[in-house]
Coordinates of C-alpha atoms and ligand atoms in Angstrom, one line a residue:
X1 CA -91.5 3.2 71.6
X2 CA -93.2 0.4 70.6
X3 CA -92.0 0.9 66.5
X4 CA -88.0 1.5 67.5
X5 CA -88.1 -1.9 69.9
X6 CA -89.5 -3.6 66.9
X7 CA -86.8 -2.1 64.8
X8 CA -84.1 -3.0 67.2
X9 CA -85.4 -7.0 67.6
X10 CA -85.4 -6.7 63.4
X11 CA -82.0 -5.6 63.1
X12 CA -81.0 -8.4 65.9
X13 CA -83.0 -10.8 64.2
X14 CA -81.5 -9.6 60.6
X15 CA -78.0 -9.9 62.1
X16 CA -78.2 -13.3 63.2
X17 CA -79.4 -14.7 60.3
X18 CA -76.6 -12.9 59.0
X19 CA -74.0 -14.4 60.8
X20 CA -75.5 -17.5 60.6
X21 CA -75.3 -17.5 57.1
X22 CA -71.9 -16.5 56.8
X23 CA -70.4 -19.1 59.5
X24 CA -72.6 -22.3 57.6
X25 CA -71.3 -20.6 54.4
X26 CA -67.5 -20.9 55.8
X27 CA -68.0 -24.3 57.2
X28 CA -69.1 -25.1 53.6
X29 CA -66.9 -23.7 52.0
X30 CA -63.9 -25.0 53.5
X31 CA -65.5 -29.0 53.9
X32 CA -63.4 -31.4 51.9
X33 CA -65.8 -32.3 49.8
X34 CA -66.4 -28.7 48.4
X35 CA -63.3 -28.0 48.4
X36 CA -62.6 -30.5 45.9
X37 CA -65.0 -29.1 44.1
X38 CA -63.2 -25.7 43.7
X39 CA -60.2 -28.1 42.2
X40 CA -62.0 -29.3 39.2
X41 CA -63.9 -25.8 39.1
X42 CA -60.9 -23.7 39.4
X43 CA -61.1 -22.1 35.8
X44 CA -64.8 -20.9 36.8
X45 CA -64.3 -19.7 40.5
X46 CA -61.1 -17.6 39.4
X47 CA -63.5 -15.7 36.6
X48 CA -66.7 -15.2 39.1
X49 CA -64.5 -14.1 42.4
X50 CA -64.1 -10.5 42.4
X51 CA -60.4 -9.2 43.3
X52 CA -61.5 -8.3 46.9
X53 CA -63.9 -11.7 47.6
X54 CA -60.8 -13.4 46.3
X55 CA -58.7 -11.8 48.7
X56 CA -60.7 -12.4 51.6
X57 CA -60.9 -15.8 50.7
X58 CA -56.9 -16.4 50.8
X59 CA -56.8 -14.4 54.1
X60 CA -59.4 -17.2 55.2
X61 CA -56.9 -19.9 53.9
X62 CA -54.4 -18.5 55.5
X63 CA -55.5 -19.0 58.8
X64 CA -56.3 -22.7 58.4
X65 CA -53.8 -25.0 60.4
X66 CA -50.7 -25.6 59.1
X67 CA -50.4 -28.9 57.0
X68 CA -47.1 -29.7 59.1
X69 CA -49.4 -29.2 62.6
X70 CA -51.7 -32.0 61.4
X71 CA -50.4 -36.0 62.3
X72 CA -49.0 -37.3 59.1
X73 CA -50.1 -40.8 58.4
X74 CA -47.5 -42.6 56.6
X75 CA -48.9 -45.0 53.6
X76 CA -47.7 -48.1 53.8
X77 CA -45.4 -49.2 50.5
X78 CA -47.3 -50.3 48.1
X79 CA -46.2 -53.0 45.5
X80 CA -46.6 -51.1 42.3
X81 CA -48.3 -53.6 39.6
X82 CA -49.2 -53.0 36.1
X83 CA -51.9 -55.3 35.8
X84 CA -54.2 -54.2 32.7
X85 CA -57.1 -54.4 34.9
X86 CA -56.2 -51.9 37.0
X87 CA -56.2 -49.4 33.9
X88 CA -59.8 -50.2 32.5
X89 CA -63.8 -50.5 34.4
X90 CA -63.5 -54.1 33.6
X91 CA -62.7 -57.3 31.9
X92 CA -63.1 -57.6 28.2
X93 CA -66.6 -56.1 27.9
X94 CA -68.8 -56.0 24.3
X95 CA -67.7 -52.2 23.8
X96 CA -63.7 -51.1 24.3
X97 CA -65.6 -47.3 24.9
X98 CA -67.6 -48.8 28.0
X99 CA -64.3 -50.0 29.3
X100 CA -62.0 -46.9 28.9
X101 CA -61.6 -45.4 32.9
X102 CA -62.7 -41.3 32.7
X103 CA -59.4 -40.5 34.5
X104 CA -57.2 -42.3 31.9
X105 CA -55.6 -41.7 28.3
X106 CA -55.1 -44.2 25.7
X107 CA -52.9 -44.4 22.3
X108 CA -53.6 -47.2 19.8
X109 CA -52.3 -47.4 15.9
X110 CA -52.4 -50.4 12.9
X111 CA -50.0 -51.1 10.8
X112 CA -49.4 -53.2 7.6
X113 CA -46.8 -54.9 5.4
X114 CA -44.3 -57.6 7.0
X115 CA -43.8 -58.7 10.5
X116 CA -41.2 -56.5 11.6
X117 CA -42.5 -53.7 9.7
X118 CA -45.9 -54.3 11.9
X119 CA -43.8 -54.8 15.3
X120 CA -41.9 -51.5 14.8
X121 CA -44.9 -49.4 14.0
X122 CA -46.3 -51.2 17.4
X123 CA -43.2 -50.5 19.6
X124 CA -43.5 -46.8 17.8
X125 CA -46.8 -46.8 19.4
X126 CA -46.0 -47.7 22.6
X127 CA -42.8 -45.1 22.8
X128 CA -45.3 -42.6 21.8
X129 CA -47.7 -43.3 24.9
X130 CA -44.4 -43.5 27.1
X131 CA -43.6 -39.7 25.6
X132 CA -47.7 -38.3 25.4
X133 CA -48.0 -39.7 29.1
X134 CA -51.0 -42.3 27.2
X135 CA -51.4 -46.0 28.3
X136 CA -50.8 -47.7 24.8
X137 CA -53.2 -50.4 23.3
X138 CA -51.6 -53.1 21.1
X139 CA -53.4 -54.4 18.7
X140 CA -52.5 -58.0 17.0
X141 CA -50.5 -58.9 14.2
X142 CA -52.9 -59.0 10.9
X143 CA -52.2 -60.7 7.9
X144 CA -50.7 -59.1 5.2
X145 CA -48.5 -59.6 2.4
X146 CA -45.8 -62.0 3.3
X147 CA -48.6 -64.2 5.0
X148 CA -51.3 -65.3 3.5
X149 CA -54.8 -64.2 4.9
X150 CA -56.5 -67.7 6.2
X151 CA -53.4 -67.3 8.7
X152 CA -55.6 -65.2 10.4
X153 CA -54.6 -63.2 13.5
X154 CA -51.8 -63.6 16.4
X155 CA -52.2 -61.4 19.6
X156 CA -49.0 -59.4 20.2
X157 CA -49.0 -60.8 23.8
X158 CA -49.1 -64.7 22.6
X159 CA -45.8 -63.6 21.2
X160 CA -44.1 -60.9 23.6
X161 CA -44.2 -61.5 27.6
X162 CA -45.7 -58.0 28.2
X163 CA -45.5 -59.0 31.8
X164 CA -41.9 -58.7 31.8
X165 CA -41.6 -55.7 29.5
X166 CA -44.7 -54.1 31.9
X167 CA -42.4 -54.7 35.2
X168 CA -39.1 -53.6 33.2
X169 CA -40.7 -50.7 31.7
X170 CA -43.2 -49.8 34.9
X171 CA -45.4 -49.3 32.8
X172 CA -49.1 -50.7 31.8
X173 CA -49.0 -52.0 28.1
X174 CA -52.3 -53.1 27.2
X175 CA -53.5 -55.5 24.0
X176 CA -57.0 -55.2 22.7
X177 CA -58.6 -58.2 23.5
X178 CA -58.4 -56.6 27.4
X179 CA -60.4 -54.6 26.4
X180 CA -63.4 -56.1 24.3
X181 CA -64.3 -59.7 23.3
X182 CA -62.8 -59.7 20.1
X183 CA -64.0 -62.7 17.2
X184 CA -61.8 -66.0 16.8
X185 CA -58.4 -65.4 15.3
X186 CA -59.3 -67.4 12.6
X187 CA -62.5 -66.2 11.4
X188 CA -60.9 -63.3 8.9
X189 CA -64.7 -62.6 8.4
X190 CA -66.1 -58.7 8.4
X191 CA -68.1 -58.8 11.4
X192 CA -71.7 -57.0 10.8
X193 CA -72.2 -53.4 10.4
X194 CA -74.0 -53.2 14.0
X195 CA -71.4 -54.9 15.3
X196 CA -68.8 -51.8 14.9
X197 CA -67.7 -49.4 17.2
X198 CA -67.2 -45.8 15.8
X199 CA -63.6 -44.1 16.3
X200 CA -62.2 -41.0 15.1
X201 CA -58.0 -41.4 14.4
X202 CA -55.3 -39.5 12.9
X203 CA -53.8 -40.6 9.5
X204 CA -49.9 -40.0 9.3
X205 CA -49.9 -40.5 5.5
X206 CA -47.8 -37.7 3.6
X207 CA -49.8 -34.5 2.6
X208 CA -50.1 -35.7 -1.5
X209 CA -51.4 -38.8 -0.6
X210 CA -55.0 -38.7 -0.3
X211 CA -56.3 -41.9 1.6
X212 CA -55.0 -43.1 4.9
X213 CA -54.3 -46.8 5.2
X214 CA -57.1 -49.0 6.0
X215 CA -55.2 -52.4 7.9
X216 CA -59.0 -54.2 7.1
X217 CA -57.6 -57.5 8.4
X218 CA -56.9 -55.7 12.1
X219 CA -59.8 -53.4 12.2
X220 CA -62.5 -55.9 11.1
X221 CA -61.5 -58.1 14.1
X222 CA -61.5 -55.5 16.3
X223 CA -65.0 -54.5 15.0
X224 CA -64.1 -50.6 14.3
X225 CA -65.0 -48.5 11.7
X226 CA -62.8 -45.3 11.7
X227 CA -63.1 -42.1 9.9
X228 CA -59.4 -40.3 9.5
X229 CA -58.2 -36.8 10.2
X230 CA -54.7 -36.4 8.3
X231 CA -52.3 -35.3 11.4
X232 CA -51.0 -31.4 11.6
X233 CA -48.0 -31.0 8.6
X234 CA -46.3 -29.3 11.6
X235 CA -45.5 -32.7 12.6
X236 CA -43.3 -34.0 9.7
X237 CA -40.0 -34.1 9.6
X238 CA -39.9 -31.9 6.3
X239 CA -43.2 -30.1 6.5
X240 CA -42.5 -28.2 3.3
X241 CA -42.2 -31.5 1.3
X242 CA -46.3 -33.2 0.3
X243 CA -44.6 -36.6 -0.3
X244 CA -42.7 -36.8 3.2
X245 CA -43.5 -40.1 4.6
X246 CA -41.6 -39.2 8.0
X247 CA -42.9 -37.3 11.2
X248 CA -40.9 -36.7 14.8
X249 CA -42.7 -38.0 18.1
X250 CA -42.2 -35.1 20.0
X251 CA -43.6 -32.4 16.9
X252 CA -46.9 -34.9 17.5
X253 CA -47.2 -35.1 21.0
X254 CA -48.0 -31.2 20.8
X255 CA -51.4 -32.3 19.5
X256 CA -51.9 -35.5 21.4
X257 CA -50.9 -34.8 24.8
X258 CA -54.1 -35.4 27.3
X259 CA -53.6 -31.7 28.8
X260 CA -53.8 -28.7 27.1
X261 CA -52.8 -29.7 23.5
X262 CA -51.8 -26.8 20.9
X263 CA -54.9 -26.3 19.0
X264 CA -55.2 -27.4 15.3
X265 CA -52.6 -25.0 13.5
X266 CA -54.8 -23.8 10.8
X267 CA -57.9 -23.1 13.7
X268 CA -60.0 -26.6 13.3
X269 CA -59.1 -29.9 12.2
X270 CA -61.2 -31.3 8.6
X271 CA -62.0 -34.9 8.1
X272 CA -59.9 -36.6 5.9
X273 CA -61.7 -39.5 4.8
X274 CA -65.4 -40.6 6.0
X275 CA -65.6 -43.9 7.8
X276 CA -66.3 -47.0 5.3
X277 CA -70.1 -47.2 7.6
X278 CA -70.5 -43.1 6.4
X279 CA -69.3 -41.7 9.9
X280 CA -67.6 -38.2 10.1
X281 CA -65.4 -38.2 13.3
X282 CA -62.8 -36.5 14.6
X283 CA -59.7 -37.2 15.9
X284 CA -60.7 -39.2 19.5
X285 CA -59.1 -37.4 22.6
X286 CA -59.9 -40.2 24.9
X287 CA -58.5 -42.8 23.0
X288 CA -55.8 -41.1 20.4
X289 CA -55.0 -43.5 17.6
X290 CA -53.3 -43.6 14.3
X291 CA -53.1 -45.7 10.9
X292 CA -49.6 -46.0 10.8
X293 CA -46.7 -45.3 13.0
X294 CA -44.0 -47.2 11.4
X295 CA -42.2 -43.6 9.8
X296 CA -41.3 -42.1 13.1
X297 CA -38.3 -40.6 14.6
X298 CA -37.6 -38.4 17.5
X299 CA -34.3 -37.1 15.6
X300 CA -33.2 -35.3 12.3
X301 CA -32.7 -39.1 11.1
X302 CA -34.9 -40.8 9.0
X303 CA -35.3 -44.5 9.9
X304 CA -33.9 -43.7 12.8
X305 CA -34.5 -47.7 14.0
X306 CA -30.6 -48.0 11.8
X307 CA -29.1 -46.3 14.7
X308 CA -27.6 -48.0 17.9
X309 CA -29.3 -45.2 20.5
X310 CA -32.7 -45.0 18.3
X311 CA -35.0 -44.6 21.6
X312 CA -38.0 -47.0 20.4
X313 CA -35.0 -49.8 20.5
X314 CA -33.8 -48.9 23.6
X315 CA -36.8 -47.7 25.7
X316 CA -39.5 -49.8 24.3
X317 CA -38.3 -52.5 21.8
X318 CA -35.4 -54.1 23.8
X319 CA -37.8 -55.3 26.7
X320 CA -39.9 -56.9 24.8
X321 CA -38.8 -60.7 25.2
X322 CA -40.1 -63.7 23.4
X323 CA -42.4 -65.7 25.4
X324 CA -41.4 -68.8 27.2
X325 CA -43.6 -70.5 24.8
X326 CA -41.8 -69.0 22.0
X327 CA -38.5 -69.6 23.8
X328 CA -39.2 -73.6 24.4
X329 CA -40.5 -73.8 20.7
X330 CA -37.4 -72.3 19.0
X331 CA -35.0 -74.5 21.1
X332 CA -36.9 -77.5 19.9
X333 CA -36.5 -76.3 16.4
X334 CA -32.9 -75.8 16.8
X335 CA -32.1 -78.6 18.7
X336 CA -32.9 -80.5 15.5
X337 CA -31.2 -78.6 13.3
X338 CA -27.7 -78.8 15.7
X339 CA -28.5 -82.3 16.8
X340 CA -28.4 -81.3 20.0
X341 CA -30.3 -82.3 23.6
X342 CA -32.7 -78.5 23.9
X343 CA -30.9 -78.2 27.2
X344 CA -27.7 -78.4 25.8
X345 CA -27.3 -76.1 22.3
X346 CA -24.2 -75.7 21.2
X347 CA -23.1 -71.7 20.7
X348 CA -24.1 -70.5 17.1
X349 CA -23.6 -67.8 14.2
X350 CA -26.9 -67.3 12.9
X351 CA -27.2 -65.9 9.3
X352 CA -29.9 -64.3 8.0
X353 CA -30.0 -63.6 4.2
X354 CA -33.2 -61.3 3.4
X355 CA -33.7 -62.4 -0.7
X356 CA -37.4 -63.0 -1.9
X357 CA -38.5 -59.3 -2.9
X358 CA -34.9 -57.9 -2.3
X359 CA -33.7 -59.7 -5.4
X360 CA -35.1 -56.1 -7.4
X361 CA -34.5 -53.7 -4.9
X362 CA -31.6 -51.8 -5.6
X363 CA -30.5 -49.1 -7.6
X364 CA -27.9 -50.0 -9.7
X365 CA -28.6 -53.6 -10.6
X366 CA -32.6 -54.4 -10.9
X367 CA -33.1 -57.9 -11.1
X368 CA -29.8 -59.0 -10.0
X369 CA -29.2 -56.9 -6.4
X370 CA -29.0 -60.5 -3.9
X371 CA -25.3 -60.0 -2.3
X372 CA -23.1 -63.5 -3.0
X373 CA -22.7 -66.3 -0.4
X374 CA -19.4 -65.7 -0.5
X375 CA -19.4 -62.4 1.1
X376 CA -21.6 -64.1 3.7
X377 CA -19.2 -66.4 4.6
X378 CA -16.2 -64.3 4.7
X379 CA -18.0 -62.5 7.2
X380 CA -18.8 -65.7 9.3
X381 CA -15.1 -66.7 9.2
X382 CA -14.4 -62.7 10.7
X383 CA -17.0 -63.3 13.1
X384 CA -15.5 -66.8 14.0
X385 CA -12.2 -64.9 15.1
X386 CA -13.8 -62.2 16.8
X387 CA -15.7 -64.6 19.1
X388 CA -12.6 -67.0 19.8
X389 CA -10.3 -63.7 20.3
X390 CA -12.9 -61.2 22.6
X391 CA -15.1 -63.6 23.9
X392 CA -13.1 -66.9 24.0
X393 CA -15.8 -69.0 22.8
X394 CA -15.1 -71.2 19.9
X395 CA -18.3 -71.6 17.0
X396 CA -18.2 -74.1 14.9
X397 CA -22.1 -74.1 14.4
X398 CA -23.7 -71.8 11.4
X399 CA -27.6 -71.7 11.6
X400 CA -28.8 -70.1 7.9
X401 CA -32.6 -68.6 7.6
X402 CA -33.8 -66.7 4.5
X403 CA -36.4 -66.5 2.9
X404 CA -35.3 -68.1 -0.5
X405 CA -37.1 -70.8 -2.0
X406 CA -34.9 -72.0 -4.6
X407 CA -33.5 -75.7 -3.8
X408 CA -30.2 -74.7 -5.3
X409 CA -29.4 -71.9 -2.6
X410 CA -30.1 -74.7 0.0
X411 CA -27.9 -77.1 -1.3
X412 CA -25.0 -74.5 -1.8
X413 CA -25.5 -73.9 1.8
X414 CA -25.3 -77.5 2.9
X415 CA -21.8 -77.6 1.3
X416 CA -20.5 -74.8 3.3
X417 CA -21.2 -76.9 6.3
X418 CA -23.9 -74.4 7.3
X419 CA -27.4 -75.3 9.2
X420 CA -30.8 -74.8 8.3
X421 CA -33.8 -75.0 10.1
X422 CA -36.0 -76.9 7.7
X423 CA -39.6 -75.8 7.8
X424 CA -40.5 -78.0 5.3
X425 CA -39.6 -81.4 7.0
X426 CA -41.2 -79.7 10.1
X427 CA -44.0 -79.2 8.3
X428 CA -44.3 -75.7 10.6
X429 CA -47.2 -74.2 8.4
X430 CA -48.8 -77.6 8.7
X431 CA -48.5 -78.0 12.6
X432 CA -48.7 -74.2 13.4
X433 CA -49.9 -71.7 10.6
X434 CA -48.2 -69.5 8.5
X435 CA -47.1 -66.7 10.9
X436 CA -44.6 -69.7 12.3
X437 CA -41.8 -70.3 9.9
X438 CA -40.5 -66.5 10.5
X439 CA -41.6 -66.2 13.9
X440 CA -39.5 -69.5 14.3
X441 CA -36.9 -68.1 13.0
X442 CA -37.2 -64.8 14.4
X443 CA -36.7 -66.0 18.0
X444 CA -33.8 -69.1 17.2
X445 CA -32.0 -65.8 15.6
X446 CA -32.5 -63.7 18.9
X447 CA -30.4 -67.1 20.9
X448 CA -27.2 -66.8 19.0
X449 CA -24.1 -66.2 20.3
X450 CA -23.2 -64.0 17.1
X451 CA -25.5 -62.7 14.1
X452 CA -25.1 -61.8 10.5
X453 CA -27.4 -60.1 8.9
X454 CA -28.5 -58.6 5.7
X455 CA -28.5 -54.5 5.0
X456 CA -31.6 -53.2 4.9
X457 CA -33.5 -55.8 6.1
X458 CA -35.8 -54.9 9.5
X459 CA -36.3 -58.9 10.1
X460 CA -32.2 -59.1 10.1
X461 CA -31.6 -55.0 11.9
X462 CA -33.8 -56.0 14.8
X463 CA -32.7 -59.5 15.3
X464 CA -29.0 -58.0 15.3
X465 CA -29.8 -55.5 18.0
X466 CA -31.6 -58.4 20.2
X467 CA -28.2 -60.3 19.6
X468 CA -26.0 -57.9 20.9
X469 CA -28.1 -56.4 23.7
X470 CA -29.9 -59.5 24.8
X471 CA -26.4 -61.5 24.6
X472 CA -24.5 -59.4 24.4
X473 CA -22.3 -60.9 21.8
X474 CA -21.6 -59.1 17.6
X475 CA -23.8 -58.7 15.4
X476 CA -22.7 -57.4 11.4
X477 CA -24.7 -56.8 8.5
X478 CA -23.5 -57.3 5.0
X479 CA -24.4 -55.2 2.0
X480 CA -24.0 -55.4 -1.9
X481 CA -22.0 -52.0 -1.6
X482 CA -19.9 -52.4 1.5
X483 CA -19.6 -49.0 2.0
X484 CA -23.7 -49.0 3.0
X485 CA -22.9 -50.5 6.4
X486 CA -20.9 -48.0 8.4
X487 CA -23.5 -47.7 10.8
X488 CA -26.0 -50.0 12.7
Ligands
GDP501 N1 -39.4 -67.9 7.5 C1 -38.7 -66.8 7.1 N2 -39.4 -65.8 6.6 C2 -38.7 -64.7 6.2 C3 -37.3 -64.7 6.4 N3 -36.8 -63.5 5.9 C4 -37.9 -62.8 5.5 N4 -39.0 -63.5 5.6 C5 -40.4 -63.2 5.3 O1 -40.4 -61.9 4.7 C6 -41.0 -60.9 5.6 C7 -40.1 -59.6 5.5 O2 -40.8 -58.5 6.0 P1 -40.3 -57.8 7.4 O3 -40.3 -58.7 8.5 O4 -41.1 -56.6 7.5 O5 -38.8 -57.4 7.1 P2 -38.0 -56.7 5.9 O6 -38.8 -56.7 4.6 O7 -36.8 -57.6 5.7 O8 -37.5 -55.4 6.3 C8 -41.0 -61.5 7.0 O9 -41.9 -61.0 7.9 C9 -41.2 -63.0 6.6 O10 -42.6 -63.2 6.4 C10 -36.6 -65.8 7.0 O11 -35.4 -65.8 7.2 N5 -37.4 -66.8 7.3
NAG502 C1 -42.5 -63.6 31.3 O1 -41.3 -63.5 32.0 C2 -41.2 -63.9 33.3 C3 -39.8 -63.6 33.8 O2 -39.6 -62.2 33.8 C4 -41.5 -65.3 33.5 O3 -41.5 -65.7 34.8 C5 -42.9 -65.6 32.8 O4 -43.1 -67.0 32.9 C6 -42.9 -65.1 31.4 N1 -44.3 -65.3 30.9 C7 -44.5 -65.7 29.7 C8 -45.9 -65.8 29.2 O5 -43.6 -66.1 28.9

C-alpha cells in the first residue's frame, strides 16, 4: 500500500517536472532572443530536427498570433544618408581591418599608367561594388608615368565631390584615408615593414602573364603588403585566349558576391604571387580587392568605355563632378586665357589634341601618326555651325590643351586665333604640383559648350562624354583615318 502510493506521488512528481520542462522549454524556444538565434543557426537546426520534431515545431508556429493581430508601429521616415561613418566601427583608426563593420562587404582595386587610365579603373571599381552588392573603397591617385613621383599622392575625394555622387547614386562611396590614418601625401617613402597590413587580392592579369601589377606608389601609402590570387579564367571575356587582357563584371561577380559565391572552378584557389613581406594569402572575402580593373566590360565589347550606354559611364562615372574647388580653380585659369571676369566666361569649343606618346602609336605610319591641325580646325568650323544652327549660341572662343611641348605647335595655334591655357606663365607645377596642369585642364574641358577631341585618347573620350551629358551640348573626336570614329 505503502510502495504503490510512493509510486503514484513518483509518477506525479515525474510528470510535473515533465511539464515543467516542456512549458520553460516553449517559452524559450519561442523568446525573441532565441529565436534569432535559430536565424543565424538555421543551416544546423534544419540537419539536427528530426522530420516529426520539425513538424511539431511548425504546428507550434502555427498557432502563434497572427502578425496582422499585433499593433503595427509605423517608423517614422528616415532621411537616408550615406555618410562613410555610418559604414565603418570608426574614424580613421591605425588598422583599415579594425575598422571594417562584421555585417558589411567591401571592394577596393589599384591601378596604374595615366590619369584617366587610373580614374576608369576606379569608377570600374566602384560599378563593380554597385553590381557585387560591396561598398567600394577608393583609393588615391598615385604617381606614375605621365607624373613624376615627388608629385606624390592626390585623394580621389580632393578631386571628385563624392558627396554629390553619394546622394545621386544612394550609395556609400568610401576613400581610404576613412578608413586608416594614412602618411603625408608627399612623403613617397616605403613606410616600415611593421607598419603593413596583410591583404589577400585577386590579380586580373591575363593567364600568360605571370606577375600581377604591383601600383608601389598607392600600396606603400596605404601601408599594405598583398599577396595575389590570379582571378578564375571563367571570368574573361575570351577564356580560351592566355594573353586576353579583358574580363566581364558580371562573369566576376560569381566569385565575389558576399553570399554564396560559386566555388573556385578547378576545386581551390592557388596563390599566385607571395606578398613582397613573404605572406601567402588568399583572396580576402571581407574586403575583395583587385590590382587592376581598368579592362572591364559587362558586354561582348572590349573597351566598352567607347560606347555611349557603357554602364561604368552612365551609372558611376557621370556623377562624379569636379569639386567646387576644382570648379573655382579652372574658371580662374580660363578666365585668363578668355580675358574674361570668372563670373562671366564667354561660351567655348575646347580642343584637346592627345600628341606626346601618340606621335608612334599607330599602325600604318610609326613615327609620324599625330593627325594635322588642319583637320582639327575643320572640325571646329563644323562645330561652329552646329552650335549657331541647333543650339543658337554663337562661339567665337577656341580653348586648345595637349600635351605637346614643341613651341612651334603653340605658335601655329596662336595664328588660328585659338586659346591656350598657358601653364607655363602660371607656373601651375610651381604653385600647385604636377598632377595640376592636366587636372586643370581636365575640368576647364568638362565647362565647354562644345568639345573636340582626339581618337583614342581616354583624357579626350571622357572629357567628351562629361561635355555632352554634363552640358549637354556636341562633343566629336577626330582621327588620322576618319573612318575610326563612327562611334563614341
Ligand atoms: N596638361 C595636360 N596633360 C595632358 C594632356 N593630354 C595628355 N596629358 C598627359 O598625358 C596623360 C595621358 O594619359 P591618360 O590620362 O590616361 O589618357 P590617354 O593616354 O590619352 O588615354 C594625362 O594624364 C596627362 O598627364 C593635356 O591636354 N594637358
Ligand atoms: C558637392 O556638391 C554639392 C552640391 O551637390 C555642394 O553643395 C558641395 O559644396 C560640393 N562639395 C564639394 C567639396 O565640392
Amino acid at each position: 500500500m505503502l510502495a504503490r502510493a510512493r509510486g503514484v506521488l513518483f509518477l506525479a512528481a515525474l510528470l510535473f517536472v515533465g511539464i515543467t520542462i516542456v512549458h520553460y522549454g516553449a517559452l524559450y524556444l519561442f523568446s525573441p532572443t532565441h529565436k534569432a538565434a535559430i536565424n543565424t543557426h538555421k543551416d544546423v537546426e534544419r540537419q539536427s530536427l528530426s522530420p516529426l520534431e520539425l513538424a511539431a515545431f511548425c504546428a507550434k508556429l502555427q498557432s502563434r498570433p497572427r502578425p496582422d493581430r499585433v499593433q503595427k508601429v509605423k517608423a517614422a521616415p528616415s532621411v537616408e544618408s550615406w555618410d562613410p561613418t555610418k559604414y565603418l566601427n570608426s574614424g580613421p583608426a591605425e588598422y583599415f581591418r579594425d575598422n571594417l563593420r562584421q555585417d558589411k562587404f567591401y571592394i577596393t582595386a589599384w591601378s596604374n599608367a595615366g590619369f584617366t587610365n587610373q580614374f576608369m579603373s576606379y569608377v570600374n571599381m566602384i560599378y563593380m561594388g554597385l553590381v557585387s552588392e560591396r561598398i567600394p573603397i577608393v583609393p588615391p591617385f598615385g604617381p606614375d608615368h605621365h607624373i613624376p613621383h615627388d608629385a606624390g599622392i592626390i585623394p580621389f575625394g580632393d578631386i571628385f565631390n563624392l558627396s554629390r555622387a553619394r546622394e545621386a547614386m544612394h550609395t556609400p562611396i568610401l576613400e581610404w584615408r576613412d578608413l586608416k590614418h594614412l602618411p603625408s601625401l608627399k612623403s613617397g617613402q616605403a613606410p616600415p615593414a611593421e607598419e603593413r597590413e596583410q591583404l589577400g587580392c585577386w590579380s586580373t592579369r591575363p593567364g600568360n602573364n605571370p606577375n600581377p601589377l604591383r601600383v608601389s606608389s598607392v600600396v606603400d601609402h596605404l601601408k599594405l603588403d598583398i599577396s595575389y590570387t590570379r582571378i578564375p579564367t571563367e571570368s574573361r571575356v575570351n577564356p580560351s585566349d592566355g594573353n586576353d587582357d579583358h574580363l566581364v563584371f558580371s562573369k566576376l561577380v560569381r566569385y565575389i558576391y558576399p553570399k554564396r559565391p560559386l566555388p573556385p572552378p578547378n576545386g581551390r584557389y592557388t596563390l599566385m604571387e607571395k606578398s613582397p613581406l613573404g605572406h601567402e594569402l588568399l583572396p580576402d572575402h571581407h574586403m575583395t580587392c583587385f590590382d587592376f580593373l581598368y579592362y572591364g566590360t559587362s558586354s561582348p565589347e572590349t573597351y566598352e568605355w567607347k560606347f555611349s550606354w557603357a554602364p561604368a559611364w552612365t551609372m558611376v562615372g557621370k556623377h562624379l563632378h569636379f569639386t567646387d574647388k576644382m570648379v573655382e580653380l579652372a574658371t580662374g585659369y580660363l578666365a585668363r586665357a578668355l580675358g574674361a571676369f570668372p563670373d562671366q566666361l564667354p561660351h567655348f569649343i575646347a580642343v584637346h589634341m592627345r600628341r606626346g606618346d601618340f606621335a608612334n602609336q599607330c599602325w600604318d605610319t610609326p613615327g609620324n601618326c599625330l593627325i594635322p591641325l588642319s583637320k582639327f580646325e575643320r572640325r571646329v568650323n563644323e562645330m561652329k555651325l552646329e552650335l549657331w544652327e541647333k543650339y543658337s549660341i554663337v562661339v567665337k572662343e577656341v580653348v586648345l590643351m595637349s600635351d605637346e611641348e614643341d613651341p612651334e605647335f603653340w605658335e601655329e595655334i596662336r595664328y588660328l586665333g585659338w586659346t591656350r591655357i598657358d601653364h607655363e606663365e602660371e607656373q601651375t607645377v610651381k604653385r600647385y604640383g604636377h598632377w595640376y596642369p592636366p587636372l586643370v585642364d581636365i575640368v576647364a574641358q568638362s565647362m565647354a559648350s562644345g568639345f573636340i577631341g582626339t581618337h583614342d585618347s581616354t583624357f579626350s573620350l571622357v572629357s567628351g562624354r562629361r561635355v555632352e551629358d554634363w552640358n549637354n551640348k556636341p562633343a566629336a573626336f577626330v582621327a588620322k583615318n576618319d573612318k575610326d570614329v563612327y562611334y563614341w
